[in-house]
PDB file of C-alpha atoms and ligand atoms in Angstrom:
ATOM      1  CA  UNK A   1      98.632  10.089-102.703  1.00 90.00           C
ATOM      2  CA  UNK A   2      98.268   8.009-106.197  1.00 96.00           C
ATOM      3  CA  UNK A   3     101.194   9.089-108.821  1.00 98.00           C
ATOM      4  CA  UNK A   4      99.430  10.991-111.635  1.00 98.00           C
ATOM      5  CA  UNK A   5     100.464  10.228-114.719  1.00 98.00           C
ATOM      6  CA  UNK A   6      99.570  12.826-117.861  1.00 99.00           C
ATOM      7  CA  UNK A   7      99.063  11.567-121.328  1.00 98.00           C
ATOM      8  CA  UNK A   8     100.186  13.935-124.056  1.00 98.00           C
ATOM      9  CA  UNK A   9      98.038  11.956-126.630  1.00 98.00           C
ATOM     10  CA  UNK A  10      95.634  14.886-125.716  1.00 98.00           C
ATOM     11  CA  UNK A  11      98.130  17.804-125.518  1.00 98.00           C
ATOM     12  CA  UNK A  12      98.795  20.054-128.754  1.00 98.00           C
ATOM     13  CA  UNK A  13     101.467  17.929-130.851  1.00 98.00           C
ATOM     14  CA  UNK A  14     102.326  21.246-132.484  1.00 98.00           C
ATOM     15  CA  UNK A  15     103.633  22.548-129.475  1.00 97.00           C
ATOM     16  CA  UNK A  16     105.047  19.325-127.327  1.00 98.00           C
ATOM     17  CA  UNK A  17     108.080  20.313-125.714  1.00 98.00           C
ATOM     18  CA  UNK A  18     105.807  23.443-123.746  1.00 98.00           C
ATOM     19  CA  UNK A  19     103.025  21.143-123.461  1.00 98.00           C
ATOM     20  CA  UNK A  20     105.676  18.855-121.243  1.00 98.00           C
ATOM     21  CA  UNK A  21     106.684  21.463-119.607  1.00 98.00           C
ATOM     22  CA  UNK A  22     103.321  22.431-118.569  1.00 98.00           C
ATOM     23  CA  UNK A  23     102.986  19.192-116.699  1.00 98.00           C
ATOM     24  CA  UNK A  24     106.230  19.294-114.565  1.00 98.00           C
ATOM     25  CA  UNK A  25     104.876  18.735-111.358  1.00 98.00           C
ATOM     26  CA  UNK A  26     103.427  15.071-112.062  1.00 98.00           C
ATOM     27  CA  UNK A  27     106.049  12.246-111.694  1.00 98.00           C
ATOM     28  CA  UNK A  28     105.334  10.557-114.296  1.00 98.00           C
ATOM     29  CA  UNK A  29     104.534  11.252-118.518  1.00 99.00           C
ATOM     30  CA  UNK A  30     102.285   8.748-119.819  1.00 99.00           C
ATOM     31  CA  UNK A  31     103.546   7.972-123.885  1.00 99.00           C
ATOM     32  CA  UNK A  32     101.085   6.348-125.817  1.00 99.00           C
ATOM     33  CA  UNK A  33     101.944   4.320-128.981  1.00 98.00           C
ATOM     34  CA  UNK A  34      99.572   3.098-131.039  1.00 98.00           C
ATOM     35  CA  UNK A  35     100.297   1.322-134.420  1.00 98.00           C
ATOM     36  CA  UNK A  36      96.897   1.338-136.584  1.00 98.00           C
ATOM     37  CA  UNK A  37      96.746  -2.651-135.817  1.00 98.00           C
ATOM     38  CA  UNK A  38      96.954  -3.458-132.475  1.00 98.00           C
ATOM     39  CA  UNK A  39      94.010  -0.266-131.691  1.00 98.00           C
ATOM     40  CA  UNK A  40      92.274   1.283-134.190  1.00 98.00           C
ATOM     41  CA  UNK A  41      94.612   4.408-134.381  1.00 98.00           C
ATOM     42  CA  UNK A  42      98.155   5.448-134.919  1.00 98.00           C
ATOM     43  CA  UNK A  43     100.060   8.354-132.746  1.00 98.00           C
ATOM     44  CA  UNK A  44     103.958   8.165-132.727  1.00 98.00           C
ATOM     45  CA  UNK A  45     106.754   6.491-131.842  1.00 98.00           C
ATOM     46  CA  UNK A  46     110.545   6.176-130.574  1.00 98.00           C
ATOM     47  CA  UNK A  47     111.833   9.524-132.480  1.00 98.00           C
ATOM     48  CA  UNK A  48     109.316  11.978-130.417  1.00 98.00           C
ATOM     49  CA  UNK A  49     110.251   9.587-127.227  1.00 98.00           C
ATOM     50  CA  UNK A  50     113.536  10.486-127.735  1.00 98.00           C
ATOM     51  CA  UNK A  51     112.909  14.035-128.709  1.00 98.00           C
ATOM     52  CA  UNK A  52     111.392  14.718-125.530  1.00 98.00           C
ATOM     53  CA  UNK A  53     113.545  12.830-123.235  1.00 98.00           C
ATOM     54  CA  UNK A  54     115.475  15.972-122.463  1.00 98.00           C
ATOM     55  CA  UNK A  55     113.019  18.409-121.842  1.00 98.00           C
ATOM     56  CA  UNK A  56     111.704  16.203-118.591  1.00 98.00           C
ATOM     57  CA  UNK A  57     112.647  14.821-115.200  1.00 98.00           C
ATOM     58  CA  UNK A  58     109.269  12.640-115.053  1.00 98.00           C
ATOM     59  CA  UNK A  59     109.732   8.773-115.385  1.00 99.00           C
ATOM     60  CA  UNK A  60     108.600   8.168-119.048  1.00 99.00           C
ATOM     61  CA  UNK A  61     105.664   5.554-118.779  1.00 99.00           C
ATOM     62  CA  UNK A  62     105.320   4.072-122.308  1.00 99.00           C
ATOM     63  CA  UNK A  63     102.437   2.048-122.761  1.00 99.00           C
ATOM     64  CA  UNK A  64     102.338   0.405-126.105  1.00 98.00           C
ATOM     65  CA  UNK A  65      99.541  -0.738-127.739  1.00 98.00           C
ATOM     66  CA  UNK A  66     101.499  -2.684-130.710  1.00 98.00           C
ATOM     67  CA  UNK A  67     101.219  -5.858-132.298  1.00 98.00           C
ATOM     68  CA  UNK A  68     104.143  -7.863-132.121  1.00 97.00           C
ATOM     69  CA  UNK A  69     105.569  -5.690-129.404  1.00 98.00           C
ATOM     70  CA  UNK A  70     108.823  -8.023-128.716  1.00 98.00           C
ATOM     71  CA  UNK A  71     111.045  -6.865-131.769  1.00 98.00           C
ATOM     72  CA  UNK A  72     110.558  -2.872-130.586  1.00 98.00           C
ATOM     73  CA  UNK A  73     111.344  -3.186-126.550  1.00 98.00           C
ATOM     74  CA  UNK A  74     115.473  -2.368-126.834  1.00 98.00           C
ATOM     75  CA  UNK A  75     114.395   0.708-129.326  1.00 99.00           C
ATOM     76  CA  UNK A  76     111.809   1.921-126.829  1.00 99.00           C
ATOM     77  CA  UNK A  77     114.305   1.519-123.954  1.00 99.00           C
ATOM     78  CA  UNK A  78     116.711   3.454-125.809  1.00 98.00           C
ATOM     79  CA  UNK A  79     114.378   6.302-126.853  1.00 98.00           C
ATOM     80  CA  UNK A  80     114.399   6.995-122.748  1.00 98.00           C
ATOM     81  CA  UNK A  81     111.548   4.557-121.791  1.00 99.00           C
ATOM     82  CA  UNK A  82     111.077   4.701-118.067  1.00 99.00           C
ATOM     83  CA  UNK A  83     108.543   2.017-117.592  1.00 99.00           C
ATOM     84  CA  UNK A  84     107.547  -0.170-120.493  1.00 99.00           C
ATOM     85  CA  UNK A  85     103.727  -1.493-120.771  1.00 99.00           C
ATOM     86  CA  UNK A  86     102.503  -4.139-123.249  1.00 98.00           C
ATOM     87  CA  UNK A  87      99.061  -5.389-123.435  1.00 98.00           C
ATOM     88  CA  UNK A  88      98.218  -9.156-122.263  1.00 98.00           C
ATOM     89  CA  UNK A  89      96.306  -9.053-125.001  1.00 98.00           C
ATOM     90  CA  UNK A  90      97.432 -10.881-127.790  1.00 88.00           C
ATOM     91  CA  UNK A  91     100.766 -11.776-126.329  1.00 94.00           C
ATOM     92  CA  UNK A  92     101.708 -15.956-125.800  1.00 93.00           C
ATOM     93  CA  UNK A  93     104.369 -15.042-124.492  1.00 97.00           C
ATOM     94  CA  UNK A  94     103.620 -12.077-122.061  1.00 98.00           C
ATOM     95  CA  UNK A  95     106.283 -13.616-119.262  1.00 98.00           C
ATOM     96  CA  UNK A  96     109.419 -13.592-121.636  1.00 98.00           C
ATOM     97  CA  UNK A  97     108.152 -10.575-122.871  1.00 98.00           C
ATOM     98  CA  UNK A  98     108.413  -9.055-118.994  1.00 98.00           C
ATOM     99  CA  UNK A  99     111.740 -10.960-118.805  1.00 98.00           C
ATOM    100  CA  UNK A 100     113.496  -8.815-121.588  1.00 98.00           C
ATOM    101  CA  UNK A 101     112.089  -5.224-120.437  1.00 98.00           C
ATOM    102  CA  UNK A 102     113.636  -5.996-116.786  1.00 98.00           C
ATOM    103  CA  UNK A 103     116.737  -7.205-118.845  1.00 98.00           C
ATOM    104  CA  UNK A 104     116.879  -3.720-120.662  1.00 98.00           C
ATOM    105  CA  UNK A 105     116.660  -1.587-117.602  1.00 98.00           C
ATOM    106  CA  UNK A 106     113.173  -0.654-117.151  1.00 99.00           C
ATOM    107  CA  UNK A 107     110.225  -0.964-115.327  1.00 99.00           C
ATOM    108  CA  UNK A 108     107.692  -3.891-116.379  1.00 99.00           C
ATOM    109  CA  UNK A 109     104.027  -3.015-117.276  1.00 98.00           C
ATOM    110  CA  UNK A 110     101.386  -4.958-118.185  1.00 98.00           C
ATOM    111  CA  UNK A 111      97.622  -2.952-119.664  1.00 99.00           C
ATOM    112  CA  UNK A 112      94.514  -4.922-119.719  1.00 98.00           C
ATOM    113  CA  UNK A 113      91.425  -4.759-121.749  1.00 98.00           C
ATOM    114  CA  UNK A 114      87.880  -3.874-120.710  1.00 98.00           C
ATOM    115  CA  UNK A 115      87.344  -7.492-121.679  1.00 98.00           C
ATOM    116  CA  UNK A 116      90.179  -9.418-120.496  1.00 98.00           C
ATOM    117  CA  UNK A 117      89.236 -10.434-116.648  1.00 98.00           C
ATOM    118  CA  UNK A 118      91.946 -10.391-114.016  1.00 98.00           C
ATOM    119  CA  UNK A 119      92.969 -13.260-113.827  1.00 98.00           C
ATOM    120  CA  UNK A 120      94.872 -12.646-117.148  1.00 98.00           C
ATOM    121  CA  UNK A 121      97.670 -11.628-115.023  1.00 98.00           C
ATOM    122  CA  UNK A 122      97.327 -14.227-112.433  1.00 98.00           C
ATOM    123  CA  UNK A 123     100.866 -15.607-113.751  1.00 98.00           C
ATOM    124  CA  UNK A 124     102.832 -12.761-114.289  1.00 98.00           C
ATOM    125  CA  UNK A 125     102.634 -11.359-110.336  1.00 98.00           C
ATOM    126  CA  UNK A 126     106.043 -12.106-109.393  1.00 98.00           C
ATOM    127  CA  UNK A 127     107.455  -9.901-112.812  1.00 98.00           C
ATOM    128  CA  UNK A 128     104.884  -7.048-113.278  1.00 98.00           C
ATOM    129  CA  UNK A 129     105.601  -3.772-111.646  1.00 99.00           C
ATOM    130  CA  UNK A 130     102.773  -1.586-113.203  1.00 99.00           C
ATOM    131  CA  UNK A 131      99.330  -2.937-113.746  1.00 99.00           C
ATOM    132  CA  UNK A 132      97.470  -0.483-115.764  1.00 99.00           C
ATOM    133  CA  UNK A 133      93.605  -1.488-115.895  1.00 99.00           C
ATOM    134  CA  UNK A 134      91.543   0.238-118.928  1.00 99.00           C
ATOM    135  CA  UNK A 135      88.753   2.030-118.005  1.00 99.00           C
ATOM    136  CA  UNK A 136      87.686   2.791-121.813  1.00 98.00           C
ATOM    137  CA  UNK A 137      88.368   0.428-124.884  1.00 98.00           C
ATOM    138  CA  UNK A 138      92.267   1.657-125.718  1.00 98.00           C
ATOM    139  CA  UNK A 139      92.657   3.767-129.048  1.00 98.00           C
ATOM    140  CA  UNK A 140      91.108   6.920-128.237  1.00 98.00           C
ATOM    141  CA  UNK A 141      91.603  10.321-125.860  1.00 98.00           C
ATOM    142  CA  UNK A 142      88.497  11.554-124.299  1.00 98.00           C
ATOM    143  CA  UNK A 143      85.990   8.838-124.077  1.00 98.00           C
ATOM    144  CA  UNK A 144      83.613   7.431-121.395  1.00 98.00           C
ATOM    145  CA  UNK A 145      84.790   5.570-118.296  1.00 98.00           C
ATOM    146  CA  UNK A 146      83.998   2.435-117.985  1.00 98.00           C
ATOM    147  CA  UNK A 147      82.008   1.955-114.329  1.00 97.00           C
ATOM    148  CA  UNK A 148      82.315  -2.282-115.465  1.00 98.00           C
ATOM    149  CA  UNK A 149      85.852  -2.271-114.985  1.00 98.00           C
ATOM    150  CA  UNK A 150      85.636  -1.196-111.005  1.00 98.00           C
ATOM    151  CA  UNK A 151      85.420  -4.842-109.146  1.00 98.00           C
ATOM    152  CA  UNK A 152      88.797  -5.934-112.075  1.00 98.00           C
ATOM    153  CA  UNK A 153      90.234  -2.884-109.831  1.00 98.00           C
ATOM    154  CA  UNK A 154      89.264  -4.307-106.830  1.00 98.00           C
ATOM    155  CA  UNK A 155      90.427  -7.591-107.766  1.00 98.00           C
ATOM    156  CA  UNK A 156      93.729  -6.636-108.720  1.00 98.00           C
ATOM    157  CA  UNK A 157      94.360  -4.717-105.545  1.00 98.00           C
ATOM    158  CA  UNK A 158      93.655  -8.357-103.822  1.00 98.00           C
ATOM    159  CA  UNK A 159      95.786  -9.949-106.198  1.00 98.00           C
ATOM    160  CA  UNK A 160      98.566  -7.410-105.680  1.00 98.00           C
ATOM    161  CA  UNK A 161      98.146  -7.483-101.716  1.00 98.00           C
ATOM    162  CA  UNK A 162      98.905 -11.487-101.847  1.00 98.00           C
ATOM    163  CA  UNK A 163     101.447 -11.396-104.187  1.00 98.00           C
ATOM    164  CA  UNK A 164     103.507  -9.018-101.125  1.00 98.00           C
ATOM    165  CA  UNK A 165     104.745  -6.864-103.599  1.00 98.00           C
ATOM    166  CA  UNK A 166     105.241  -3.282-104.326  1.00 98.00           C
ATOM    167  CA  UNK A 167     103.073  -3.444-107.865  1.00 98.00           C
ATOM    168  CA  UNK A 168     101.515  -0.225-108.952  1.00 98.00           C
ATOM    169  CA  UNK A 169      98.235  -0.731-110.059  1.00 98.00           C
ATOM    170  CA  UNK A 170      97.138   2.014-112.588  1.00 98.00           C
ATOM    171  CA  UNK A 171      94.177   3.358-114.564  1.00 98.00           C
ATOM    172  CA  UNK A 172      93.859   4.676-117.863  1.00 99.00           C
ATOM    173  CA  UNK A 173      90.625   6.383-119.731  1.00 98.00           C
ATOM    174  CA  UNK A 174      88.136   9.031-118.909  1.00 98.00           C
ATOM    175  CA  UNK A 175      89.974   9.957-115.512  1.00 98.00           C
ATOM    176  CA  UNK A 176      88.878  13.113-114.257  1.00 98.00           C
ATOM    177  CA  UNK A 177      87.897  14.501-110.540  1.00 96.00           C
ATOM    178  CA  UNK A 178      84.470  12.963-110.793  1.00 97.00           C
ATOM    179  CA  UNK A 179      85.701   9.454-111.717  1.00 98.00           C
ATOM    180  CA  UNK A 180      89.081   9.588-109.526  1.00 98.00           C
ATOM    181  CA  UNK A 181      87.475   8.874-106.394  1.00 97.00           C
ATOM    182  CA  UNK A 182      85.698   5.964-107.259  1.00 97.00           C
ATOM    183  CA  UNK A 183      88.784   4.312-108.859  1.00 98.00           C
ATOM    184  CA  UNK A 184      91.191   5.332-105.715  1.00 97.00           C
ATOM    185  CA  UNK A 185      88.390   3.915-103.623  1.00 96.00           C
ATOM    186  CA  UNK A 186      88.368   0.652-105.544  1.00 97.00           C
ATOM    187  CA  UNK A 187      92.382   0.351-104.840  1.00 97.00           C
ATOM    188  CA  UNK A 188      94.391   2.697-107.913  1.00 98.00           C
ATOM    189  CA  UNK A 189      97.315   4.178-106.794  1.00 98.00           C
ATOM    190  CA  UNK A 190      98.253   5.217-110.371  1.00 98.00           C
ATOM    191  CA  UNK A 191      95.675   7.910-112.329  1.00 98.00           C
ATOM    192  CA  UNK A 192      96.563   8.213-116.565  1.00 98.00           C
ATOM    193  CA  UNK A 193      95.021  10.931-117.522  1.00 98.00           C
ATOM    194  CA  UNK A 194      94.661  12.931-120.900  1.00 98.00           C
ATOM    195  CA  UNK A 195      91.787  15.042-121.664  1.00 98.00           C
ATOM    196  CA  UNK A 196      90.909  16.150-118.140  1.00 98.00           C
ATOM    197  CA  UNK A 197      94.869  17.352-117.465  1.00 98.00           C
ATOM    198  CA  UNK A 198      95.457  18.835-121.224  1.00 98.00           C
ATOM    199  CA  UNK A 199      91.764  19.924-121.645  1.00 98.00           C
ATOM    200  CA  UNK A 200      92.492  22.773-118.896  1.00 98.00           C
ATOM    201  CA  UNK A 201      93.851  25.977-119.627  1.00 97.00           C
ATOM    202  CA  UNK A 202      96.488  25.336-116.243  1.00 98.00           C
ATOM    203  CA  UNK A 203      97.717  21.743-115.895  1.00 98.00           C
ATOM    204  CA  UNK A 204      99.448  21.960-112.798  1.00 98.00           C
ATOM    205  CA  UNK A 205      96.128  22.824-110.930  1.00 98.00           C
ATOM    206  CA  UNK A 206      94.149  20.078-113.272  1.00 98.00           C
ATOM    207  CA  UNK A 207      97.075  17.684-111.769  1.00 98.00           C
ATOM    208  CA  UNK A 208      96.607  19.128-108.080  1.00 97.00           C
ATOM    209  CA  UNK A 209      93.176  18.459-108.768  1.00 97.00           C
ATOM    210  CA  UNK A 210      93.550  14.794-109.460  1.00 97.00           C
ATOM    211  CA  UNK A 211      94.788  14.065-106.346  1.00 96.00           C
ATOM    212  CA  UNK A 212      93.024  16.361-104.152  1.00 94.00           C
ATOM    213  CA  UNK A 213      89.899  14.035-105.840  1.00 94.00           C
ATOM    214  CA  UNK A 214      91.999  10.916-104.546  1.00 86.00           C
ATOM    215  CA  UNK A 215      92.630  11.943-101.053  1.00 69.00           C
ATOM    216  CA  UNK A 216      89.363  13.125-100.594  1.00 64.00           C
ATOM    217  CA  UNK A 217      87.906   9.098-101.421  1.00 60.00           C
ATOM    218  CA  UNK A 218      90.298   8.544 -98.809  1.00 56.00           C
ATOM    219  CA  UNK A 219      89.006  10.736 -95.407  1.00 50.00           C
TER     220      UNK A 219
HETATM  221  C1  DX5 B 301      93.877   5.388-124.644  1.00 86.74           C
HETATM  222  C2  DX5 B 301      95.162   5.771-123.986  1.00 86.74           C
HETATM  223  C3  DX5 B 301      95.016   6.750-122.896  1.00 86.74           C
HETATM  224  C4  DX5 B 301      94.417   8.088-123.266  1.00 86.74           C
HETATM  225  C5  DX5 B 301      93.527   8.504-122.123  1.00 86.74           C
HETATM  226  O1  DX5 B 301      94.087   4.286-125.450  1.00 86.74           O
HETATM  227  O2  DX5 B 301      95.795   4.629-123.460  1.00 86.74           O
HETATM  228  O3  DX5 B 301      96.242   6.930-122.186  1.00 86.74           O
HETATM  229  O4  DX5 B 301      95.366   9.099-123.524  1.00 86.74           O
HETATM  230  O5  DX5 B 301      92.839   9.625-122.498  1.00 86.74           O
HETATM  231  P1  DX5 B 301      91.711  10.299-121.597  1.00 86.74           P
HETATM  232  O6  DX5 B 301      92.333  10.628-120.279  1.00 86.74           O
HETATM  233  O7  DX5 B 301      91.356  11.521-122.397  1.00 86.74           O
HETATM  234  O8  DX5 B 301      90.584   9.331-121.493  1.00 86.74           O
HETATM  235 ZN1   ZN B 302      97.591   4.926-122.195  1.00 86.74          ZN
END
């Protein structure tokens, strides 16, 4: 069963620590930070990271879409960071970046554009833990998924199945119960999902939901 992973960039910021609570029964809480640079948008930061840290036993997934990312990794660690993901994207220096989130603690991510191909990653196999694949243009809840960024998932899961190791390979943008299946099918064990988890009146059936959708790509 893939690990569903809720993003509260769609939940009611008015009302966050219920809206975490809400979504309790999925292992993970997806955080995204966005800096008005990097994407075309800005959400928040380290002080709501660390506001909610206590009010959750998920792992806190943080995926940051910020440009330079380097000088913020300790404070994101220390705001209760989980799992840290940074974007290949405009990073030189993507393996010493991996380097110092493993050195703080946590979990090493790396996100990847609709436009960057996979092998963007081909050099980072032995460090990344979390490949999260972006299956809309990252900036924005509730858009379309992108059906072009299936054989990138299908790659990756080859790339991860060579490399021998236990790498989760994730998916973020327009996940829902129609699109799950295809993306499972195509290799995702990880589902990010926003709109179609805090869209629905009760999240814990919108998360069952998820991965009934997965398990049924399996049978
Ligand atoms: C987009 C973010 C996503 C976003 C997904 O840049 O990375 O995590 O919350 O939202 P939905 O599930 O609504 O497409
Ligand atoms: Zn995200």
């Amino acid at each position: 069963m893939p690990i569903v992973a809720p993003s509260i960039l769609a939940s009611d910021f008015s009302n966050l620590r219920q809206e975490v609570s809400e979504v309790a029964s999925a292992p993970w809480l997806h955080l995204d930070v966005m800096d008005g640079h990097f994407v075309p948008n800005v959400s928040f930061g380290m002080p709501v990271i660390k506001a909610l840290r206590p009010h959750s036993k998920a792992k806190f997934d943080v995926h940051l879409m910020i440009e330079p990312v380097d000088p913020f990794l300790e404070a994101f660690a220390k705001a209760g960071a989980d799992h840290i993901t940074v974007h290949v994207e405009g990073n030189p220096h993507l393996h010493r970046t991996l380097q110092t989130i493993h050195s703080l603690g946590c979990k090493a991510g790396v996100a990847i554009c609709p436009a960057t191909p996979p092998e963007a990653l081909s050099q980072v196999m032995d460090l990344v833990d979390i490949i999260l694949v972006m299956t809309v243009n990252p900036g924005f809840g509730g858009q379309k998924f992108l059906e072009s960024q299936l054989p990138k998932i299908r790659t990756l899961a080859g790339m991860i199945r060579q490399s021998g190791r236990d790498i989760v390979l994730g998916v973020d943008g327009g996940i829902d119960a129609a699109t799950t299946p295809r993306v499972t099918e195509a290799g995702a064990t990880m589902l990010v999902a926003g709109s179609s988890i805090f869209g629905k009146q009760d999240r814990s059936a919108a998360i069952a939901a998820l991965e009934q959708a997965s398990v049924a790509s399996v049978i």
